[in-house]
Amino acid sequence: MKLAVAALSLVATASAFTVQKPMAAGGRSVVATAPAQQFSATSLEMAKQTPHGGKLVDLMTDDVDAAIAKCSSEVQLTPRQLCDVELLTNGGFSPLEGFMDEATYKNVVENMELPDSDLIFGLPVVFD
């Protein structure tokens, strides 16, 4: 009996995830085809998003060799810290240009916005 109930529930679950063709009157299947969608340049331009704060902060450098030569120390980072650094450098945390100081951190935690800009920013980004 338990085996029969388990088999029925398995069949019922599997049929819930199958795609069925719509049926018209008389049991005939109806397949509707949608016309191919064409995108114009203006619709693609409208899909572009504006960075938070209106400006994308890009901290990437073109002269990698000079940046490496200026380094005087190395720091071992955790995977989360590496992710934060990457998001800061490629503009993922725009309009931030670096890690938050204490005043900015407190304002983000208490008010969920960046100070002096009224931009919503609910995630404190600190180097811990």
mmCIF file of C-alpha atoms in Angstrom:
data_model
loop_
_atom_site.group_PDB
_atom_site.id
_atom_site.type_symbol
_atom_site.label_atom_id
_atom_site.label_comp_id
_atom_site.label_asym_id
_atom_site.label_seq_id
_atom_site.Cartn_x
_atom_site.Cartn_y
_atom_site.Cartn_z
ATOM 1 C CA MET A 1 0.000 0.000 0.000
ATOM 2 C CA LYS A 2 2.774 2.449 0.907
ATOM 3 C CA LEU A 3 4.521 1.619 -2.370
ATOM 4 C CA ALA A 4 1.374 2.396 -4.369
ATOM 5 C CA VAL A 5 0.906 5.745 -2.609
ATOM 6 C CA ALA A 6 4.558 6.653 -3.171
ATOM 7 C CA ALA A 7 4.325 5.724 -6.865
ATOM 8 C CA LEU A 8 1.152 7.794 -7.339
ATOM 9 C CA SER A 9 2.662 10.823 -5.626
ATOM 10 C CA LEU A 10 5.785 10.494 -7.788
ATOM 11 C CA VAL A 11 3.699 10.401 -10.980
ATOM 12 C CA ALA A 12 1.613 13.369 -9.832
ATOM 13 C CA THR A 13 4.728 15.364 -8.994
ATOM 14 C CA ALA A 14 6.400 14.559 -12.313
ATOM 15 C CA SER A 15 3.317 15.588 -14.300
ATOM 16 C CA ALA A 16 3.322 18.978 -12.581
ATOM 17 C CA PHE A 17 6.651 19.796 -14.199
ATOM 18 C CA THR A 18 5.830 18.697 -17.765
ATOM 19 C CA VAL A 19 4.772 21.125 -20.470
ATOM 20 C CA GLN A 20 1.416 20.362 -21.984
ATOM 21 C CA LYS A 21 0.216 21.692 -25.333
ATOM 22 C CA PRO A 22 -2.971 23.739 -25.167
ATOM 23 C CA MET A 23 -5.991 21.879 -26.504
ATOM 24 C CA ALA A 24 -8.766 23.377 -28.617
ATOM 25 C CA ALA A 25 -12.323 22.119 -28.747
ATOM 26 C CA GLY A 26 -12.402 18.627 -30.161
ATOM 27 C CA GLY A 27 -9.080 17.590 -28.624
ATOM 28 C CA ARG A 28 -6.822 19.171 -31.285
ATOM 29 C CA SER A 29 -3.596 20.725 -30.049
ATOM 30 C CA VAL A 30 -3.145 24.410 -30.670
ATOM 31 C CA VAL A 31 0.339 25.809 -31.136
ATOM 32 C CA ALA A 32 0.668 29.562 -31.360
ATOM 33 C CA THR A 33 3.794 31.067 -32.804
ATOM 34 C CA ALA A 34 4.934 34.521 -31.821
ATOM 35 C CA PRO A 35 6.467 36.806 -34.437
ATOM 36 C CA ALA A 36 10.225 37.287 -34.150
ATOM 37 C CA GLN A 37 11.018 40.277 -31.987
ATOM 38 C CA GLN A 38 13.291 42.891 -33.490
ATOM 39 C CA PHE A 39 15.240 45.289 -31.315
ATOM 40 C CA SER A 40 16.193 48.699 -32.523
ATOM 41 C CA ALA A 41 19.204 50.629 -31.330
ATOM 42 C CA THR A 42 16.983 52.919 -29.281
ATOM 43 C CA SER A 43 15.390 50.052 -27.356
ATOM 44 C CA LEU A 44 18.852 48.670 -26.579
ATOM 45 C CA GLU A 45 20.000 52.076 -25.412
ATOM 46 C CA MET A 46 16.945 52.351 -23.165
ATOM 47 C CA ALA A 47 17.899 49.033 -21.558
ATOM 48 C CA LYS A 48 21.239 50.405 -20.353
ATOM 49 C CA GLN A 49 21.227 51.200 -16.687
ATOM 50 C CA THR A 50 22.472 54.319 -15.003
ATOM 51 C CA PRO A 51 25.019 53.704 -12.243
ATOM 52 C CA HIS A 52 23.953 54.435 -8.666
ATOM 53 C CA GLY A 53 24.616 58.092 -8.021
ATOM 54 C CA GLY A 54 24.720 58.884 -11.746
ATOM 55 C CA LYS A 55 28.431 58.266 -12.264
ATOM 56 C CA LEU A 56 30.324 55.020 -12.670
ATOM 57 C CA VAL A 57 33.468 54.952 -10.554
ATOM 58 C CA ASP A 58 36.209 53.176 -12.480
ATOM 59 C CA LEU A 59 39.402 52.702 -10.458
ATOM 60 C CA MET A 60 41.111 50.395 -12.957
ATOM 61 C CA THR A 61 44.507 51.553 -14.163
ATOM 62 C CA ASP A 62 45.927 51.417 -17.661
ATOM 63 C CA ASP A 63 49.533 51.268 -16.453
ATOM 64 C CA VAL A 64 49.673 48.039 -14.474
ATOM 65 C CA ASP A 65 53.469 47.937 -14.336
ATOM 66 C CA ALA A 66 53.680 51.380 -12.706
ATOM 67 C CA ALA A 67 51.029 50.403 -10.150
ATOM 68 C CA ILE A 68 52.959 47.237 -9.266
ATOM 69 C CA ALA A 69 56.207 49.211 -8.964
ATOM 70 C CA LYS A 70 54.578 51.635 -6.477
ATOM 71 C CA CYS A 71 53.506 48.796 -4.162
ATOM 72 C CA SER A 72 55.544 48.688 -0.980
ATOM 73 C CA SER A 73 53.730 45.877 0.834
ATOM 74 C CA GLU A 74 51.442 42.925 0.257
ATOM 75 C CA VAL A 75 48.278 42.002 2.127
ATOM 76 C CA GLN A 76 46.644 38.593 2.283
ATOM 77 C CA LEU A 77 42.890 38.972 1.717
ATOM 78 C CA THR A 78 39.986 36.659 2.376
ATOM 79 C CA PRO A 79 37.726 35.764 -0.572
ATOM 80 C CA ARG A 80 35.084 38.244 0.651
ATOM 81 C CA GLN A 81 37.654 41.027 0.937
ATOM 82 C CA LEU A 82 38.910 40.244 -2.569
ATOM 83 C CA CYS A 83 35.344 40.501 -3.834
ATOM 84 C CA ASP A 84 34.893 43.891 -2.117
ATOM 85 C CA VAL A 85 38.119 45.204 -3.655
ATOM 86 C CA GLU A 86 37.049 43.992 -7.090
ATOM 87 C CA LEU A 87 33.625 45.619 -6.766
ATOM 88 C CA LEU A 88 35.235 48.891 -5.662
ATOM 89 C CA THR A 89 37.661 48.932 -8.578
ATOM 90 C CA ASN A 90 35.204 48.053 -11.331
ATOM 91 C CA GLY A 91 32.418 50.351 -10.124
ATOM 92 C CA GLY A 92 30.114 47.764 -8.588
ATOM 93 C CA PHE A 93 29.907 49.879 -5.437
ATOM 94 C CA SER A 94 29.491 53.211 -7.261
ATOM 95 C CA PRO A 95 29.585 55.975 -6.085
ATOM 96 C CA LEU A 96 32.084 54.687 -3.482
ATOM 97 C CA GLU A 97 35.728 55.326 -4.328
ATOM 98 C CA GLY A 98 37.138 53.248 -1.476
ATOM 99 C CA PHE A 99 36.252 51.573 1.778
ATOM 100 C CA MET A 100 34.019 53.531 4.145
ATOM 101 C CA ASP A 101 35.411 55.525 7.034
ATOM 102 C CA GLU A 102 33.758 55.416 10.462
ATOM 103 C CA ALA A 103 31.401 58.363 9.879
ATOM 104 C CA THR A 104 30.172 56.965 6.566
ATOM 105 C CA TYR A 105 29.812 53.503 8.106
ATOM 106 C CA LYS A 106 27.678 54.835 10.985
ATOM 107 C CA ASN A 107 25.470 56.832 8.625
ATOM 108 C CA VAL A 108 24.901 53.796 6.374
ATOM 109 C CA VAL A 109 24.092 51.541 9.333
ATOM 110 C CA GLU A 110 21.752 54.043 11.010
ATOM 111 C CA ASN A 111 20.103 55.736 8.003
ATOM 112 C CA MET A 112 20.792 53.359 5.086
ATOM 113 C CA GLU A 113 22.132 56.231 2.977
ATOM 114 C CA LEU A 114 25.443 57.821 2.102
ATOM 115 C CA PRO A 115 26.173 61.078 3.902
ATOM 116 C CA ASP A 116 25.999 64.360 1.939
ATOM 117 C CA SER A 117 24.178 62.749 -0.992
ATOM 118 C CA ASP A 118 20.924 61.170 0.264
ATOM 119 C CA LEU A 119 21.678 58.137 -1.924
ATOM 120 C CA ILE A 120 20.275 54.895 -0.568
ATOM 121 C CA PHE A 121 23.141 52.558 0.329
ATOM 122 C CA GLY A 122 22.212 49.805 2.762
ATOM 123 C CA LEU A 123 25.453 47.842 2.706
ATOM 124 C CA PRO A 124 28.420 49.063 4.737
ATOM 125 C CA VAL A 125 31.636 48.365 2.828
ATOM 126 C CA VAL A 126 34.568 48.199 5.236
ATOM 127 C CA PHE A 127 37.990 46.604 5.217
ATOM 128 C CA ASP A 128 37.897 44.299 8.225
#
